[in-house]
Coordinates of C-alpha atoms in Angstrom, one line a residue:
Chain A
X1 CA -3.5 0.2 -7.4
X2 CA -5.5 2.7 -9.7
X3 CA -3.3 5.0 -11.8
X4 CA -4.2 8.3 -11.8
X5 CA -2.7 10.8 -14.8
X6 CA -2.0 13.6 -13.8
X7 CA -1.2 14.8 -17.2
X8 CA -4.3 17.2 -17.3
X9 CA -2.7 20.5 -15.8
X10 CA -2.9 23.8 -17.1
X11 CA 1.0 24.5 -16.4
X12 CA 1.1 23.1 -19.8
X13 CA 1.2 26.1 -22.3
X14 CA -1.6 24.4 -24.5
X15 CA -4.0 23.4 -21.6
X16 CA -3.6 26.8 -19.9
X17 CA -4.4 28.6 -23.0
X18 CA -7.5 26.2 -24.0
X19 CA -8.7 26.6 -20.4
X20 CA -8.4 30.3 -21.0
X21 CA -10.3 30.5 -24.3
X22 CA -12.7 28.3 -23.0
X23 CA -11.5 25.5 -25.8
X24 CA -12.8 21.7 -25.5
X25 CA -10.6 20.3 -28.4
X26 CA -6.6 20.4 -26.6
X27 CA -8.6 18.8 -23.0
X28 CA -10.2 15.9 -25.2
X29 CA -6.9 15.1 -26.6
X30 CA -5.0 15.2 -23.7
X31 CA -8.3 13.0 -22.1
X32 CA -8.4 10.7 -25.2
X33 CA -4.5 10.4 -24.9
X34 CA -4.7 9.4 -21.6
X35 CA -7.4 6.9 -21.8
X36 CA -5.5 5.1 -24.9
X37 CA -2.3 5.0 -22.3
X38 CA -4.5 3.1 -19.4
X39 CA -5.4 5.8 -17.0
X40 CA -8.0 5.0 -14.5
X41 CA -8.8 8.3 -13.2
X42 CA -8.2 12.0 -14.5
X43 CA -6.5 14.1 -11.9
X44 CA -8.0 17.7 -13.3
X45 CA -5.0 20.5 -12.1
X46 CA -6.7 23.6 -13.1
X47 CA -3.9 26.1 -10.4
X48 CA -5.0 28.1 -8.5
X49 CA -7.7 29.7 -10.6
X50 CA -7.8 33.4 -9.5
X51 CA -10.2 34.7 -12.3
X52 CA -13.4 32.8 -12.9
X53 CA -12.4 30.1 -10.8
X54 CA -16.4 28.2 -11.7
X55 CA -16.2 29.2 -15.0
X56 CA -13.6 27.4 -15.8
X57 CA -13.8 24.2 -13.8
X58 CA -17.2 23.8 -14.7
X59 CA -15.8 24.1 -18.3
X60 CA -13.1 21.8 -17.5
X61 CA -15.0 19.1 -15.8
X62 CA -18.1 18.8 -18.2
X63 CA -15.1 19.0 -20.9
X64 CA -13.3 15.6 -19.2
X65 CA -16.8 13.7 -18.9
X66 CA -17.9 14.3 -22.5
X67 CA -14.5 12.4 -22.9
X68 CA -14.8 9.7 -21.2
X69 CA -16.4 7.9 -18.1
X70 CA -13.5 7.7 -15.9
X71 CA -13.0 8.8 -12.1
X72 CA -12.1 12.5 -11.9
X73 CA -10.0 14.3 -9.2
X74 CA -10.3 18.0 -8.5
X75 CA -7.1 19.6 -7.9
X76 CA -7.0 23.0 -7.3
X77 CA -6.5 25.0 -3.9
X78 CA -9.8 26.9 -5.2
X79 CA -12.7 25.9 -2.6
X80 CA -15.1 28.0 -5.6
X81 CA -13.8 26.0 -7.8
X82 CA -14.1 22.5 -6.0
X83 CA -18.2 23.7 -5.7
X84 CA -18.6 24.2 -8.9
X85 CA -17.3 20.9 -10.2
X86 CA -18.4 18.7 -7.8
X87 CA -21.9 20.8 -8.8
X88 CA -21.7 19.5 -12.6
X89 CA -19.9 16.1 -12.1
X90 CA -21.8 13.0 -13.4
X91 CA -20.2 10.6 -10.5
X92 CA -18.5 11.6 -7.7
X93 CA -15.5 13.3 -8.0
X94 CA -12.6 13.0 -5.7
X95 CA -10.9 16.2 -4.1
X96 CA -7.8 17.3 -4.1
X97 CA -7.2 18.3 -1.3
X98 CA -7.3 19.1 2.6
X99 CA -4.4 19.4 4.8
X100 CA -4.4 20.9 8.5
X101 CA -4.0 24.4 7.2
X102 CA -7.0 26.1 8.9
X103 CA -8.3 27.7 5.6
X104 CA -8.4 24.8 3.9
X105 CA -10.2 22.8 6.6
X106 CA -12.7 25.3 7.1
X107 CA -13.5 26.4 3.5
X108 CA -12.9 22.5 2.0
X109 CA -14.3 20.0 4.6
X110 CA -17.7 21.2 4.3
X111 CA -17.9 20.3 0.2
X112 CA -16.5 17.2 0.8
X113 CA -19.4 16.3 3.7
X114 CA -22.2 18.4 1.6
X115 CA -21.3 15.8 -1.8
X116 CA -20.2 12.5 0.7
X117 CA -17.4 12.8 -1.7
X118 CA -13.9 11.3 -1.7
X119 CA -11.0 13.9 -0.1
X120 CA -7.5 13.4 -0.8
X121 CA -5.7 14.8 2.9
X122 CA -2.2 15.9 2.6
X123 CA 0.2 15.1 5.8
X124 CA 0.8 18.8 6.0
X125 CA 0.6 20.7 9.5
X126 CA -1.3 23.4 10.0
X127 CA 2.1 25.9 8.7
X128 CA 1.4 24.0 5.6
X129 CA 5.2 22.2 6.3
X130 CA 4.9 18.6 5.5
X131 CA 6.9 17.1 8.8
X132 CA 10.1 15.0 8.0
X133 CA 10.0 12.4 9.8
X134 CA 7.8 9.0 9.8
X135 CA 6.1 9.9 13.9
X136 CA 5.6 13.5 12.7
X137 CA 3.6 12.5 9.8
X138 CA 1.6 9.8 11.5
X139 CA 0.4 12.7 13.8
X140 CA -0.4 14.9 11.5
X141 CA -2.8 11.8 9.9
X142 CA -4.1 11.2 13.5
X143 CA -5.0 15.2 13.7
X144 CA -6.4 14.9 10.3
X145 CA -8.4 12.0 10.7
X146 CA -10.0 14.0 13.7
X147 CA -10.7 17.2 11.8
X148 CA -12.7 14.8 9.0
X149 CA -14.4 13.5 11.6
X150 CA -15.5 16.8 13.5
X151 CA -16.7 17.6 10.1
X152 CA -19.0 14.7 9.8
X153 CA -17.0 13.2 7.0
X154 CA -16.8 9.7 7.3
X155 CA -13.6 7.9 7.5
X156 CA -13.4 6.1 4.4
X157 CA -13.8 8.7 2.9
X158 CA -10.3 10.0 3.3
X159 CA -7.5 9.2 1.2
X160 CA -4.0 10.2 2.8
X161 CA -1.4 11.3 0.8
X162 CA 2.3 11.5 2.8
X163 CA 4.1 13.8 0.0
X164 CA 6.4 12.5 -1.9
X165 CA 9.5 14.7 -1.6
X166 CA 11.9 15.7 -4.3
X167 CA 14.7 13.8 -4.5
X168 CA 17.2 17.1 -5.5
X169 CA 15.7 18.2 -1.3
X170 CA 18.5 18.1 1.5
X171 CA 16.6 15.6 3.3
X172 CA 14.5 14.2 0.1
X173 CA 15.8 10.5 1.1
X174 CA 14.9 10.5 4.4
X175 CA 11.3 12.3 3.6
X176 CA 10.8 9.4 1.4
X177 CA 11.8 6.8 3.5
X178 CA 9.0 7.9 6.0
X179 CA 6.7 8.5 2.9
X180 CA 7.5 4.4 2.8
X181 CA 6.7 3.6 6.0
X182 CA 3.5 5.9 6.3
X183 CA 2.4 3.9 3.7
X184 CA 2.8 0.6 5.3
X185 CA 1.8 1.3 8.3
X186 CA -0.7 3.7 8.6
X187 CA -3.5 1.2 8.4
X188 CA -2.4 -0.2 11.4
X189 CA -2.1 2.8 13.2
X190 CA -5.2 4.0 12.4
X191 CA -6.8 0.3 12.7
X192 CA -8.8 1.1 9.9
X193 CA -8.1 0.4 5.9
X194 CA -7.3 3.1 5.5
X195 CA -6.4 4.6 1.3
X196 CA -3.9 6.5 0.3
X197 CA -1.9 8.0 -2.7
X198 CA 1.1 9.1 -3.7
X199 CA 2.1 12.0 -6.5
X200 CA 5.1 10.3 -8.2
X201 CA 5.9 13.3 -10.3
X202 CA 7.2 15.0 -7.4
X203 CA 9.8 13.0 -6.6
X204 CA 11.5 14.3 -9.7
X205 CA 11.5 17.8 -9.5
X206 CA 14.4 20.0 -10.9
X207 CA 15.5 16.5 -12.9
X208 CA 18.2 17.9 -15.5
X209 CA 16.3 16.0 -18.7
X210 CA 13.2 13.9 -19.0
X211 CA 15.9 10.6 -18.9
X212 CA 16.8 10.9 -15.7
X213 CA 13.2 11.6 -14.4
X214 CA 12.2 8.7 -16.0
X215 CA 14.5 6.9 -14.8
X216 CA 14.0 7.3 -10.8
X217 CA 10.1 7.7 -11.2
X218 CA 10.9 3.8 -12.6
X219 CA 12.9 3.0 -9.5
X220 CA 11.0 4.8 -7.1
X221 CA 7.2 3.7 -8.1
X222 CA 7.9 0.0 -6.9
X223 CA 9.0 1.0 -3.7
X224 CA 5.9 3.2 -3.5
X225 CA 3.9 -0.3 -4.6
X226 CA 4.9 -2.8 -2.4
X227 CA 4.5 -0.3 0.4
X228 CA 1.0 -0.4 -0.7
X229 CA 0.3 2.4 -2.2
X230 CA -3.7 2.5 -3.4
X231 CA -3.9 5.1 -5.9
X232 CA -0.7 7.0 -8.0
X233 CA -0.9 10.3 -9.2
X234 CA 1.7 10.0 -12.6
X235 CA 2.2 10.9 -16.0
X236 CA 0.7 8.1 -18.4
X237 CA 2.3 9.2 -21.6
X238 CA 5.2 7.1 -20.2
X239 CA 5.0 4.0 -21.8
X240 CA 8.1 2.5 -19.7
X241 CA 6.2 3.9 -16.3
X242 CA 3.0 2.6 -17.2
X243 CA 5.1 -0.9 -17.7
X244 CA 6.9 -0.8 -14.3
X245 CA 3.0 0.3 -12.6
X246 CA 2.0 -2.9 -14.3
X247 CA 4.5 -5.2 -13.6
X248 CA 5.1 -3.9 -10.0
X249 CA 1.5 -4.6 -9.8
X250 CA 1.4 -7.8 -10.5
X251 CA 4.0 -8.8 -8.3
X252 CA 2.5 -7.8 -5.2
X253 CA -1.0 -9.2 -6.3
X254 CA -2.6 -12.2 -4.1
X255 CA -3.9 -13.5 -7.4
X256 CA -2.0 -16.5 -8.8
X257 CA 0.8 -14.9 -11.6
X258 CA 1.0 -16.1 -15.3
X259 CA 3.5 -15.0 -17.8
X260 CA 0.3 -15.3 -20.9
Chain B
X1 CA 24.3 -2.4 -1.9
X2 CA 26.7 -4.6 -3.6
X3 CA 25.9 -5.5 -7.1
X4 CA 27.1 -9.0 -7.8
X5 CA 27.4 -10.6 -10.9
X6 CA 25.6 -14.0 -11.7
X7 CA 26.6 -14.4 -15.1
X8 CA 29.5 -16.5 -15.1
X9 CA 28.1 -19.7 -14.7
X10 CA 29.0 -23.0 -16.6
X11 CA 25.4 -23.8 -17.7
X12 CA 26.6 -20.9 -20.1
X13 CA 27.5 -23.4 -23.3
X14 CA 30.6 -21.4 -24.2
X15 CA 31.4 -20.8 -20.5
X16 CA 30.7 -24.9 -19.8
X17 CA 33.2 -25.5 -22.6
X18 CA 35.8 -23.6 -21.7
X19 CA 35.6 -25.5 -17.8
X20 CA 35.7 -28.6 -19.4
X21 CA 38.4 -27.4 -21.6
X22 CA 40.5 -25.4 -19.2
X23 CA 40.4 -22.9 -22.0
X24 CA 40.8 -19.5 -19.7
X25 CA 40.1 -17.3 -22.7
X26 CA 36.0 -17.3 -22.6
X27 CA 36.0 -16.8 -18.7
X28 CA 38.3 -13.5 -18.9
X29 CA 36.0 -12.5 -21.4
X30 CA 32.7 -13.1 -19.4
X31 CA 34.9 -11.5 -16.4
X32 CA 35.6 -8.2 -19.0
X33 CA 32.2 -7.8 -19.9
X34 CA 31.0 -7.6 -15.9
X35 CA 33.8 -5.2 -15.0
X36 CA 33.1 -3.0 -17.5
X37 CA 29.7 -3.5 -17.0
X38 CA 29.8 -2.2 -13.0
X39 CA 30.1 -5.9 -10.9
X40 CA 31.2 -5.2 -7.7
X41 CA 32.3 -8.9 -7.1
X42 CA 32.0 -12.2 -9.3
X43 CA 29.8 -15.4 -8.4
X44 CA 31.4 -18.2 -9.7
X45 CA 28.5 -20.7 -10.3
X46 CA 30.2 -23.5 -11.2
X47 CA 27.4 -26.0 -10.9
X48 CA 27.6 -29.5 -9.0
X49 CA 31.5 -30.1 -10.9
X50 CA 30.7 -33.8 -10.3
X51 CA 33.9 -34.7 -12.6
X52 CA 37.4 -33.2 -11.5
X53 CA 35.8 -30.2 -8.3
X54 CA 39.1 -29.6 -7.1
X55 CA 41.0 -29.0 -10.7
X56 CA 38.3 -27.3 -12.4
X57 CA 37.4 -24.7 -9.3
X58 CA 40.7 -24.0 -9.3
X59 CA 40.9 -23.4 -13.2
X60 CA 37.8 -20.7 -12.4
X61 CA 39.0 -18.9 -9.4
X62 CA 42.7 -18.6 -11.0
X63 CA 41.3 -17.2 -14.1
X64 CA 38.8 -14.6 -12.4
X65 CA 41.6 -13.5 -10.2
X66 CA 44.2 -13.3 -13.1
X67 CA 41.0 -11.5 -14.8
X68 CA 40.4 -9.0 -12.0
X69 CA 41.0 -7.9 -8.5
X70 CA 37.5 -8.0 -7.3
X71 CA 35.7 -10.3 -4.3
X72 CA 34.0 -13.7 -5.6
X73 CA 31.7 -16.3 -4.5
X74 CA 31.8 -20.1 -4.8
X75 CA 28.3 -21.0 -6.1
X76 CA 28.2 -24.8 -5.9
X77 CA 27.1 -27.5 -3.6
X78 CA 30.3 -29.1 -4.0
X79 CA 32.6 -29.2 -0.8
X80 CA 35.8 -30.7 -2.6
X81 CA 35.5 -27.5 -5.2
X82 CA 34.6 -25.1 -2.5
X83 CA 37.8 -26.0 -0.6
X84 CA 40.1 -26.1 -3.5
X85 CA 38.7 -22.0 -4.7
X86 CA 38.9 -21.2 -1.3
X87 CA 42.4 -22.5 -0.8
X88 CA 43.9 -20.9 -4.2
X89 CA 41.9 -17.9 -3.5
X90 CA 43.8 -14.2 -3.4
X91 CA 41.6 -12.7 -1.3
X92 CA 38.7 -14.1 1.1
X93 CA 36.0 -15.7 -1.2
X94 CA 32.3 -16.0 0.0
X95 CA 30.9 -19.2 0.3
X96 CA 27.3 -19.8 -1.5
X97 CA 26.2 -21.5 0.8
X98 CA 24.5 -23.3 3.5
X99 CA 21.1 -24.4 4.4
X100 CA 19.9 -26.6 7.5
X101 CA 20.1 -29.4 5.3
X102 CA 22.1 -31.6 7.4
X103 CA 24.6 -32.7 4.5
X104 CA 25.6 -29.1 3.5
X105 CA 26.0 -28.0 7.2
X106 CA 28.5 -30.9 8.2
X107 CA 30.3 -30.4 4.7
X108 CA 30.6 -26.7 4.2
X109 CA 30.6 -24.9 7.7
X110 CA 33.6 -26.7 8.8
X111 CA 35.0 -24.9 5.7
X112 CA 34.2 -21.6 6.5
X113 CA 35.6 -21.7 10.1
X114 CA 38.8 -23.1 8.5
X115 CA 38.8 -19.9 6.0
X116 CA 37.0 -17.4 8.1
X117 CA 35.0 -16.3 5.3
X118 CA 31.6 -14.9 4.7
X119 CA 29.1 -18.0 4.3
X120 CA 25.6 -17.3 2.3
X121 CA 23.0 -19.1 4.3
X122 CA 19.6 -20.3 2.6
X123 CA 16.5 -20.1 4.7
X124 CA 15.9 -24.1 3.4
X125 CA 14.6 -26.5 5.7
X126 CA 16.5 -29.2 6.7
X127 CA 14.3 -31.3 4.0
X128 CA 15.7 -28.5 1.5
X129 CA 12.0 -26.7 1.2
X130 CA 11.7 -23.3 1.6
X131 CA 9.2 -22.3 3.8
X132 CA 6.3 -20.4 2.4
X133 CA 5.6 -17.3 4.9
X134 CA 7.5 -14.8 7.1
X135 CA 7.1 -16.8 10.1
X136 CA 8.5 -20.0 8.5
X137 CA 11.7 -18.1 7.1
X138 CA 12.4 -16.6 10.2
X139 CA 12.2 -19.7 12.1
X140 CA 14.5 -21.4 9.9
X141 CA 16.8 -18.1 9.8
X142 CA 17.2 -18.5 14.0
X143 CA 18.2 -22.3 13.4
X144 CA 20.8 -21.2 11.2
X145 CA 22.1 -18.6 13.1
X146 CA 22.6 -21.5 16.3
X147 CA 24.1 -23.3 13.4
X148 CA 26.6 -21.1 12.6
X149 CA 27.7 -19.8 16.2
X150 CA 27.7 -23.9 17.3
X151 CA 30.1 -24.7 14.1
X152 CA 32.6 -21.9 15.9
X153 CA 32.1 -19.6 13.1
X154 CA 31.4 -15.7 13.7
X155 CA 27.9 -14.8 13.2
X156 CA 29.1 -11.6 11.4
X157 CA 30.1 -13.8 8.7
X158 CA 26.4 -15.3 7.7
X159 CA 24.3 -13.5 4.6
X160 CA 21.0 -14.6 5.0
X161 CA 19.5 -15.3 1.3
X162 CA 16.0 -15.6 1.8
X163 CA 14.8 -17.3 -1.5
X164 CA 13.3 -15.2 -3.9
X165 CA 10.0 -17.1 -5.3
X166 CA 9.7 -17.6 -9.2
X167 CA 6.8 -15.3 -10.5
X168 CA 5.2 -18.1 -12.2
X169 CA 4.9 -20.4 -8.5
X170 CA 1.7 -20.9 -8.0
X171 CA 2.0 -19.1 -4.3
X172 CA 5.4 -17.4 -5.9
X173 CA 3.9 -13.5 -5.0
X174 CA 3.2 -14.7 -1.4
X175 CA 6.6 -16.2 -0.9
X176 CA 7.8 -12.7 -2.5
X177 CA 6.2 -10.8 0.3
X178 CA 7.5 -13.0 2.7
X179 CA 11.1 -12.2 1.4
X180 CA 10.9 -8.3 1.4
X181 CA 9.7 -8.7 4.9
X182 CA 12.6 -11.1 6.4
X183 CA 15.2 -8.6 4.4
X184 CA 13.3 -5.9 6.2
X185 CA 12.9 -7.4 9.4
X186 CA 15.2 -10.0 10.6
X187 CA 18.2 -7.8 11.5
X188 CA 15.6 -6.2 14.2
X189 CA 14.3 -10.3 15.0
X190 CA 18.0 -11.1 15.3
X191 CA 19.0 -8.6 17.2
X192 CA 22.0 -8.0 14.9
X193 CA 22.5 -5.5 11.6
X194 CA 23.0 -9.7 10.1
X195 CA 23.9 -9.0 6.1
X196 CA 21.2 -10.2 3.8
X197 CA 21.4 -11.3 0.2
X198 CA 18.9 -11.9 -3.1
X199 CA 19.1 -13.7 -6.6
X200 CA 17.3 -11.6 -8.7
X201 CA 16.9 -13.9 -11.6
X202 CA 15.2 -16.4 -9.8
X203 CA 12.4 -14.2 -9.9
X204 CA 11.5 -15.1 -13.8
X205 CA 12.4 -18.6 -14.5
X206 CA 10.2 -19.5 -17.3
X207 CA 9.3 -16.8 -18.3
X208 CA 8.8 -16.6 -22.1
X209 CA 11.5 -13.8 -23.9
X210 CA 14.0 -11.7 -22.5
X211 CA 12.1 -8.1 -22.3
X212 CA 9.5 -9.7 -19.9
X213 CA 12.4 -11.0 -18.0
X214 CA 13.7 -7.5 -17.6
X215 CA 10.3 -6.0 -17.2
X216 CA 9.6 -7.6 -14.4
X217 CA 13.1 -7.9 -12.7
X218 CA 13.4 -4.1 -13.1
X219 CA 9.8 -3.4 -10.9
X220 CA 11.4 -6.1 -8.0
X221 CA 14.5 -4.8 -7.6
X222 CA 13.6 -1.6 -6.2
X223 CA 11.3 -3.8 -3.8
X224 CA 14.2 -5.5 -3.0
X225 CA 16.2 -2.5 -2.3
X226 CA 14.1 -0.4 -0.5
X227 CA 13.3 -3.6 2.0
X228 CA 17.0 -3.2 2.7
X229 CA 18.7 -6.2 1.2
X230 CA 22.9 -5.5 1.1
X231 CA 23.9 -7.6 -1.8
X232 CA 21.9 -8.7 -4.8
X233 CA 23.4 -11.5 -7.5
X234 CA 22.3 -10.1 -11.1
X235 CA 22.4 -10.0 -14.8
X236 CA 24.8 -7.0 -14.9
X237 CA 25.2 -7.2 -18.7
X238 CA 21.7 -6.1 -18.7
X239 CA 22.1 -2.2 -18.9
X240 CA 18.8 -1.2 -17.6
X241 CA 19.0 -3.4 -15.1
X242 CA 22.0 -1.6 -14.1
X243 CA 20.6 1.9 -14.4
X244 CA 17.4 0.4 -12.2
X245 CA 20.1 -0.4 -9.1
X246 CA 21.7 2.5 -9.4
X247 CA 19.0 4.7 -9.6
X248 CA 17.6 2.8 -6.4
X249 CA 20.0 3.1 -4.3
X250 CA 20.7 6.4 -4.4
X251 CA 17.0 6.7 -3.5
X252 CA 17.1 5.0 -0.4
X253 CA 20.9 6.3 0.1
X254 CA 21.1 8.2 3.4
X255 CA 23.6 10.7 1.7
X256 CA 22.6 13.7 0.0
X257 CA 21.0 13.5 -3.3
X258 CA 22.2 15.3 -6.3
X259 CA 21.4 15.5 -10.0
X260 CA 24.6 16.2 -11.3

């Protein structure tokens, strides 16, 4: 499983205003933090970047690989903004993401074929409603799988992502019950390897203190592992998460365990 | 899921001395400690009791029950001391357990048609191996089912325990896998919503200190929750461990979430 931080977002008053002022020195810290806390990629959430949406990725993204030479994920819903950092990125990066929402697949899909680059795909209909049940979702990965096709996007390519729900949502439960079993069997369904990811943070929104998020993240991230999970979107700083990703890791692994 | 407590057991030195001691002073304690702590029933794992079964099984169930009104479980492969704590005992104790091998299912079965209680039943061969995949599990879960229903005893009352694998087993993670998928599975194979069962701290013999214990224990129980298992035998007095089934099981709870 490669962890993924996804501490690098610009919700968070010192990366918004860095970002802003066109500032390397709060990114590399954030970057340097997450390195030193085992992260494997950088999930880059710059929003929705409504003013100088290039600009600032471009920024954002030669700003992360001064850093350090690790993966990087483009997460905006800003097709300008995917351009221009796929444009300047050293490797490929990996973009987040497509869903059946017809803007999206129209204005996203082709920068994903034009750089043979990585696309995450969101089980999300075309109303942009995530379904709530296990069949619904496998549909909506058939469709999608289609759509990446049409596009001339090869299939391994894609990296589906079922959306986590929140806990706190009516049906939160049973949405991540069939987040569970997307995960274990899509491959089969698809008869194909198919990768997929999971945002863990999600799971947790509207938790009353940073305890109890903790504390579920911890509970919930082995479930997500030994439904075999491939990548997970999370926030390294956690020292106790990045223990349970570890340990949950090494129990499912094929290679023999040792305690040294 | 019913938590059940594992930690009164006589290879305990202070617990071990007050068996051999009749002393009923260090059991209540030990009993204390996993009310308090959230045990939702007490395994009394009184080891082989090769000296005195009858006398000192009674000594333990009598002191529990005088300790606290809560279900229990006769952990020992002794027939004489299963049939004197299931004779004394207040309410219906649980049985742990059976296997296919041939001298536990002509000893204890009997006993558990005579009491009409719940019966743990080990997926063991009859040579007392476990078998190392699904298949193999599932196999020997059948055999024990005919078991059962030929010794006259109600197949409601079986809890399948499928054997959870040491880490440090050379094909231990394999054998893990295989558990999560007999918990998930077998009701559906069996054609029956048959109770399963799993002893967590199986999972980390040898390991080296206590925090790796929990470390690792905390990523499997989730597994082990979210695969669907109803009771799991623990180290309640381990807080987060406590706080890691909790938290679990209201994730996979069909009721409605809430943070408050």
């Amino acid at each position: 499983m490669i962890v993924i931080a996804d501490n690098l977002r610009v919700t968070l008053p010192a990366i918004g205003r860095a970002v802003e002022r066109l500032d390397p020195e709060p990114i590399r810290q954030m970057v340097h933090a997450c390195i030193v806390a085992g992260a494997q990629a950088i999930d880059i959430n710059s929003g929705p970047l409504s003013r100088a949406p290039e600009e600032k990725m471009t920024f954002l993204v030669r700003t992360v690989q001064e850093t350090v030479d690790l993966p990087i994920v483009l997460d905006t819903a800003s097709p300008r903004a995917i351009a221009a950092g796929l444009a300047v990125g050293r490797r490929k990066a990996m973009i987040n993401g497509v869903s059946l929402e017809p803007e999206r697949l129209k204005r996203i899909l082709p920068l994903a074929r034009q750089y043979d680059c990585d696309i995450i795909g969101y089980l999300l209909g075309p109303d942009g409603h995530v379904p709530a049940d296990a069949p619904g979702r496998m549909e909506v990965a058939v469709a999608l799988f289609n759509e990446i096709q049409i596009a001339g996007i090869s299939p391994d390519r894609i990296v589906i992502d079922p959306v986590v729900a929140p806990l706190a949502w009516q049906d939160g439960n049973r949405q991540n019950m069939a987040v569970r079993e997307v995960l274990r069997t899509l491959p089969e369904l698809l008869g194909f390897p198919v990768r997929t990811i999971a945002g863990l943070s999600n799971l947790t929104t509207g938790a009353p203190n940073p305890e109890k998020r903790r504390r579920y993240q911890a509970a919930f991230l082995p479930m997500l592992v030994c439904a075999g999970v491939d990548m997970v979107l999370l926030n390294v700083l956690d020292p106790a998460l990045m223990r349970v990703a570890r340990s949950s890791q090494r129990i499912v692994d094929r290679t023999v365990f040792s305690w040294h």
